[in-house]
Amino acid sequence: MHLDDELALRQRIMRGLDDRLAATGGTISRTELEDFAFGDGERRRLLDRSRGIWNPRDLRATLSVISNPKGPYDDRPQEGGLFRYAYRAGSTDGDNRKLRQAYELGLPIILMRTIIPGVFMPVYPVYVLGDDVQRREFVLALDEGLRFVTDPENPREEERRYAERVAWQRLHQPEFRVRVLRAYAGRCTICHLGHAELLDAAHIIGDRHERGEPVIPNGLSLCKIHHAAYDRDLLGITGDGEVHINHRLLDEVDGPMLEHGLKGMHGAAIRRPSRRTDHPDPQRLDERYQRFLLAA
């Protein structure tokens, strides 16, 4: 396939992923990826059946790689915001050859981040920024703007800050959202709204705080109206999961959204995830609730 044609194909696939992920909240199953429909009736396999790297025969370079936080390979974000992807076991060539081709040709690939077995969060376009033969790792850039980092091992300070911001926006925050929404079965913990497009993963303790880790017990699945109210301390949740509305709103008279969407939730109990290990941390909830009381 001509290089320009291959680049165009990858771009069509990624636009197809945009459309699909918008409807699913950011995840896609292995079944769909094995026969992915996109464009004008096109279909293509987007990952290998058994390996972590997918090298279609008709393409010059790797199309996708799987990164599993619990897998056997040391695939990880590195300090400074870039991502390291371990060579496939064995030689430095083999399956790694086409990933090296993606590096040399500047072709974008898809990073399939495993959420649970058989369910992935695709991150794209991702570019191979470097090939560290000594460590047997590729360095991946999560944004096209990082393709021209002068030295991936020692990025300049402005490059490092930009890479860290990109990693947060394109990897850590979306993965946090996907995991939280899955834990809450794709519904708002307060009003039970079930449309993924209208849901957010809200931090209980903010991500700038040292205890604001992007983990499920520090998250709540909230619709956008309840997320905004929670962030602005117009809505609080006690350590035992009871919803409270700021008295200023309770005393206000307005339309049905205020009456039913906010005031009507006062005193309600939040809906917790089915797995106890995913329940919101009561200590974090109570700590955040104290801020709400001060604001109220």
Short mmCIF file of C-alpha atoms in Angstrom, two decimals:
data_model
loop_
_atom_site.label_atom_id
_atom_site.label_comp_id
_atom_site.label_asym_id
_atom_site.label_seq_id
_atom_site.Cartn_x
_atom_site.Cartn_y
_atom_site.Cartn_z
CA MET A 1 0.00 0.00 0.00
CA HIS A 2 1.28 3.47 -0.85
CA LEU A 3 2.33 5.48 2.19
CA ASP A 4 -0.26 8.23 1.57
CA ASP A 5 -3.00 5.62 1.18
CA GLU A 6 -1.99 3.92 4.41
CA LEU A 7 -2.03 7.22 6.30
CA ALA A 8 -5.49 8.00 4.89
CA LEU A 9 -6.74 4.55 5.96
CA ARG A 10 -5.50 5.08 9.52
CA GLN A 11 -7.21 8.46 9.65
CA ARG A 12 -10.52 6.94 8.49
CA ILE A 13 -10.24 4.24 11.15
CA MET A 14 -9.62 6.85 13.84
CA ARG A 15 -12.59 8.94 12.74
CA GLY A 16 -14.69 5.78 12.95
CA LEU A 17 -13.43 5.23 16.49
CA ASP A 18 -14.39 8.82 17.35
CA ASP A 19 -17.99 8.10 16.38
CA ARG A 20 -18.17 4.75 18.15
CA LEU A 21 -16.56 5.86 21.40
CA ALA A 22 -18.80 8.92 21.68
CA ALA A 23 -21.74 6.55 22.03
CA THR A 24 -20.12 4.11 24.46
CA GLY A 25 -18.44 6.39 26.97
CA GLY A 26 -14.92 5.68 25.71
CA THR A 27 -14.61 1.89 25.61
CA ILE A 28 -14.98 -0.78 22.95
CA SER A 29 -15.04 -4.58 23.11
CA ARG A 30 -12.60 -7.02 21.57
CA THR A 31 -15.46 -8.44 19.50
CA GLU A 32 -16.07 -5.07 17.84
CA LEU A 33 -12.37 -4.46 17.33
CA GLU A 34 -11.92 -7.80 15.57
CA ASP A 35 -14.33 -6.68 12.83
CA PHE A 36 -14.56 -2.90 13.08
CA ALA A 37 -16.92 -1.06 10.72
CA PHE A 38 -15.95 2.46 9.67
CA GLY A 39 -16.05 4.90 6.78
CA ASP A 40 -18.22 4.03 3.80
CA GLY A 41 -18.83 0.37 4.55
CA GLU A 42 -15.19 -0.52 5.27
CA ARG A 43 -14.35 -3.22 7.81
CA ARG A 44 -10.99 -4.11 9.33
CA ARG A 45 -9.47 -5.99 12.26
CA LEU A 46 -7.93 -3.50 14.72
CA LEU A 47 -6.05 -5.83 17.04
CA ASP A 48 -4.34 -9.22 17.02
CA ARG A 49 -6.17 -12.33 18.24
CA SER A 50 -3.49 -13.36 20.72
CA ARG A 51 -0.61 -10.88 20.68
CA GLY A 52 -0.24 -7.40 22.06
CA ILE A 53 0.93 -5.93 18.78
CA TRP A 54 -1.09 -5.97 15.53
CA ASN A 55 0.88 -5.95 12.28
CA PRO A 56 -1.52 -6.36 9.33
CA ARG A 57 0.20 -7.98 6.37
CA ASP A 58 -1.02 -5.36 3.90
CA LEU A 59 0.25 -2.42 5.95
CA ARG A 60 3.81 -1.18 6.22
CA ALA A 61 3.68 -0.57 9.95
CA THR A 62 1.98 -1.65 13.17
CA LEU A 63 -1.64 -0.56 13.43
CA SER A 64 -2.20 -1.01 17.19
CA VAL A 65 -0.58 -2.12 20.42
CA ILE A 66 -2.25 -3.33 23.61
CA SER A 67 -1.16 -1.95 26.97
CA ASN A 68 -2.43 -3.82 30.02
CA PRO A 69 -1.55 -2.31 33.43
CA LYS A 70 -1.77 -5.86 34.85
CA GLY A 71 -0.04 -7.59 31.95
CA PRO A 72 3.39 -9.29 31.75
CA TYR A 73 5.13 -6.38 29.99
CA ASP A 74 6.43 -3.22 31.60
CA ASP A 75 4.28 -0.80 29.58
CA ARG A 76 3.92 2.43 31.48
CA PRO A 77 3.79 6.19 31.38
CA GLN A 78 7.24 7.53 32.10
CA GLU A 79 8.08 10.58 34.16
CA GLY A 80 7.68 13.59 31.93
CA GLY A 81 4.45 12.47 30.24
CA LEU A 82 5.72 10.13 27.52
CA PHE A 83 4.80 6.43 27.38
CA ARG A 84 7.14 3.45 27.22
CA TYR A 85 6.09 0.30 25.40
CA ALA A 86 8.16 -2.85 25.96
CA TYR A 87 9.45 -4.92 23.04
CA ARG A 88 7.67 -8.17 22.46
CA ALA A 89 9.67 -10.95 24.16
CA GLY A 90 12.37 -12.58 22.09
CA SER A 91 14.51 -10.78 19.53
CA THR A 92 14.69 -7.06 18.99
CA ASP A 93 13.17 -7.65 15.54
CA GLY A 94 10.24 -9.99 14.82
CA ASP A 95 6.92 -8.38 15.76
CA ASN A 96 8.81 -5.24 16.78
CA ARG A 97 10.01 -4.62 13.22
CA LYS A 98 6.78 -3.02 12.01
CA LEU A 99 6.51 -0.88 15.14
CA ARG A 100 9.98 0.36 14.27
CA GLN A 101 8.61 1.08 10.79
CA ALA A 102 5.88 3.25 12.34
CA TYR A 103 8.69 5.21 13.98
CA GLU A 104 10.69 5.57 10.79
CA LEU A 105 7.70 6.46 8.58
CA GLY A 106 5.96 8.72 11.11
CA LEU A 107 2.69 6.77 10.91
CA PRO A 108 0.14 7.08 13.77
CA ILE A 109 -0.86 3.97 15.70
CA ILE A 110 -3.60 3.15 18.23
CA LEU A 111 -2.77 2.40 21.87
CA MET A 112 -5.39 -0.04 23.21
CA ARG A 113 -5.47 0.45 26.97
CA THR A 114 -7.00 -2.61 28.71
CA ILE A 115 -9.78 -1.66 31.14
CA ILE A 116 -10.95 -5.21 31.93
CA PRO A 117 -10.30 -8.39 29.93
CA GLY A 118 -11.91 -7.95 26.52
CA VAL A 119 -12.67 -4.23 26.94
CA PHE A 120 -10.33 -1.48 25.78
CA MET A 121 -9.95 2.28 25.83
CA PRO A 122 -8.31 3.28 22.53
CA VAL A 123 -5.89 6.23 22.65
CA TYR A 124 -5.01 7.74 19.27
CA PRO A 125 -3.27 9.05 17.30
CA VAL A 126 -0.14 7.87 19.08
CA TYR A 127 3.32 8.23 17.53
CA VAL A 128 6.47 6.20 18.09
CA LEU A 129 8.93 8.84 19.22
CA GLY A 130 11.99 6.71 19.94
CA ASP A 131 13.46 3.21 19.90
CA ASP A 132 15.48 2.42 23.03
CA VAL A 133 17.25 -0.79 22.00
CA GLN A 134 19.28 -0.97 25.22
CA ARG A 135 16.14 -0.97 27.41
CA ARG A 136 14.17 -2.92 24.78
CA GLU A 137 11.43 -0.29 24.78
CA PHE A 138 9.75 2.10 22.36
CA VAL A 139 8.96 5.64 23.49
CA LEU A 140 5.43 6.71 22.49
CA ALA A 141 4.06 10.23 22.19
CA LEU A 142 0.37 10.63 23.02
CA ASP A 143 -0.01 13.72 20.85
CA GLU A 144 1.20 14.78 17.41
CA GLY A 145 2.68 17.92 18.93
CA LEU A 146 5.22 15.74 20.77
CA ARG A 147 6.57 14.05 17.64
CA PHE A 148 9.44 16.49 17.39
CA VAL A 149 10.76 16.37 20.95
CA THR A 150 14.48 16.92 20.56
CA ASP A 151 15.59 14.21 23.01
CA PRO A 152 12.91 11.83 24.40
CA GLU A 153 15.26 10.72 27.18
CA ASN A 154 15.95 14.30 28.28
CA PRO A 155 13.11 16.58 27.12
CA ARG A 156 13.38 20.30 27.66
CA GLU A 157 11.36 21.70 30.55
CA GLU A 158 8.63 23.14 28.31
CA GLU A 159 8.43 19.81 26.42
CA ARG A 160 8.14 17.90 29.69
CA ARG A 161 5.33 20.13 30.98
CA TYR A 162 3.45 19.86 27.70
CA ALA A 163 3.88 16.06 27.62
CA GLU A 164 2.60 15.73 31.19
CA ARG A 165 -0.47 17.83 30.38
CA VAL A 166 -1.17 15.74 27.27
CA ALA A 167 -0.75 12.48 29.23
CA TRP A 168 -3.26 13.70 31.80
CA GLN A 169 -5.78 14.81 29.19
CA ARG A 170 -5.49 11.85 26.81
CA LEU A 171 -4.60 8.91 29.08
CA HIS A 172 -5.05 9.38 32.83
CA GLN A 173 -8.26 11.45 32.91
CA PRO A 174 -10.09 9.42 30.20
CA GLU A 175 -9.06 6.17 31.86
CA PHE A 176 -10.29 7.44 35.23
CA ARG A 177 -13.61 8.39 33.61
CA VAL A 178 -13.99 5.02 31.90
CA ARG A 179 -13.25 3.05 35.06
CA VAL A 180 -15.56 5.14 37.25
CA LEU A 181 -18.47 5.06 34.79
CA ARG A 182 -18.10 1.29 34.40
CA ALA A 183 -18.11 0.85 38.19
CA TYR A 184 -21.38 2.80 38.38
CA ALA A 185 -22.88 0.87 35.45
CA GLY A 186 -22.98 4.01 33.34
CA ARG A 187 -25.42 5.92 35.57
CA CYS A 188 -25.33 9.06 37.67
CA THR A 189 -24.94 8.12 41.32
CA ILE A 190 -27.56 10.73 42.29
CA CYS A 191 -30.29 10.84 39.63
CA HIS A 192 -29.47 7.54 37.85
CA LEU A 193 -29.30 9.16 34.39
CA GLY A 194 -27.89 6.55 32.02
CA HIS A 195 -26.59 8.44 28.97
CA ALA A 196 -22.78 8.20 28.78
CA GLU A 197 -22.53 11.42 26.77
CA LEU A 198 -24.04 13.31 29.73
CA LEU A 199 -21.93 11.72 32.47
CA ASP A 200 -18.62 12.73 34.05
CA ALA A 201 -16.25 11.09 36.48
CA ALA A 202 -15.98 13.56 39.35
CA HIS A 203 -13.08 13.54 41.79
CA ILE A 204 -14.10 13.56 45.44
CA ILE A 205 -10.71 14.93 46.48
CA GLY A 206 -9.48 17.13 43.64
CA ASP A 207 -6.73 15.86 41.37
CA ARG A 208 -4.37 18.67 42.42
CA HIS A 209 -4.46 17.41 46.02
CA GLU A 210 -1.87 14.84 47.13
CA ARG A 211 -4.72 12.45 48.00
CA GLY A 212 -6.60 13.11 44.78
CA GLU A 213 -5.53 9.91 43.05
CA PRO A 214 -7.39 8.87 39.87
CA VAL A 215 -8.82 5.71 41.50
CA ILE A 216 -12.42 4.53 41.62
CA PRO A 217 -12.92 5.06 45.41
CA ASN A 218 -11.99 8.71 44.82
CA GLY A 219 -14.54 9.05 42.03
CA LEU A 220 -18.27 9.53 41.53
CA SER A 221 -20.26 9.04 38.35
CA LEU A 222 -22.27 12.26 38.03
CA CYS A 223 -24.40 13.79 35.30
CA LYS A 224 -23.12 17.14 34.16
CA ILE A 225 -25.60 19.20 36.20
CA HIS A 226 -24.80 17.34 39.43
CA HIS A 227 -21.07 17.41 38.68
CA ALA A 228 -21.18 21.19 38.23
CA ALA A 229 -23.19 21.58 41.45
CA TYR A 230 -20.76 19.31 43.33
CA ASP A 231 -17.71 21.20 42.09
CA ARG A 232 -19.24 24.53 43.15
CA ASP A 233 -20.35 23.28 46.58
CA LEU A 234 -24.01 23.73 45.73
CA LEU A 235 -24.39 19.99 46.36
CA GLY A 236 -22.66 17.93 49.01
CA ILE A 237 -22.48 14.23 49.85
CA THR A 238 -21.92 13.02 53.40
CA GLY A 239 -19.56 10.23 54.35
CA ASP A 240 -22.47 7.80 54.48
CA GLY A 241 -23.72 8.86 51.05
CA GLU A 242 -26.56 11.27 51.78
CA VAL A 243 -27.08 14.13 49.30
CA HIS A 244 -27.45 17.67 50.63
CA ILE A 245 -28.33 20.77 48.63
CA ASN A 246 -27.04 24.23 49.56
CA HIS A 247 -29.74 26.16 51.46
CA ARG A 248 -29.52 29.04 48.97
CA LEU A 249 -30.89 26.71 46.31
CA LEU A 250 -33.46 25.20 48.64
CA ASP A 251 -34.87 28.68 49.32
CA GLU A 252 -34.89 29.66 45.66
CA VAL A 253 -37.93 29.37 43.41
CA ASP A 254 -37.23 28.57 39.76
CA GLY A 255 -38.08 26.10 37.01
CA PRO A 256 -38.39 22.29 37.00
CA MET A 257 -34.62 21.62 36.74
CA LEU A 258 -33.97 23.35 40.05
CA GLU A 259 -37.11 21.94 41.64
CA HIS A 260 -36.70 18.31 40.61
CA GLY A 261 -33.08 18.01 39.45
CA LEU A 262 -31.49 19.61 42.50
CA LYS A 263 -33.92 20.46 45.32
CA GLY A 264 -35.67 17.13 44.79
CA MET A 265 -32.41 15.27 45.48
CA HIS A 266 -32.00 16.77 48.98
CA GLY A 267 -31.82 13.90 51.49
CA ALA A 268 -31.52 11.19 48.82
CA ALA A 269 -28.99 8.38 49.13
CA ILE A 270 -26.42 7.91 46.39
CA ARG A 271 -26.38 4.73 44.35
CA ARG A 272 -23.13 2.85 44.99
CA PRO A 273 -21.26 0.48 42.64
CA SER A 274 -22.06 -3.21 42.90
CA ARG A 275 -18.49 -4.11 43.93
CA ARG A 276 -17.71 -3.05 47.48
CA THR A 277 -14.09 -2.28 46.58
CA ASP A 278 -15.40 0.37 44.15
CA HIS A 279 -17.54 2.17 46.74
CA PRO A 280 -16.64 5.83 47.31
CA ASP A 281 -14.25 6.26 50.22
CA PRO A 282 -16.30 7.54 53.22
CA GLN A 283 -13.33 9.47 54.60
CA ARG A 284 -12.82 11.29 51.33
CA LEU A 285 -16.55 11.99 51.06
CA ASP A 286 -16.63 13.41 54.57
CA GLU A 287 -13.53 15.53 53.97
CA ARG A 288 -15.13 16.99 50.87
CA TYR A 289 -18.45 17.45 52.69
CA GLN A 290 -16.76 19.67 55.26
CA ARG A 291 -15.85 22.04 52.42
CA PHE A 292 -19.50 22.04 51.34
CA LEU A 293 -20.60 22.97 54.89
CA LEU A 294 -18.19 25.90 54.97
CA ALA A 295 -19.48 27.12 51.63
CA ALA A 296 -23.08 26.73 52.75
#
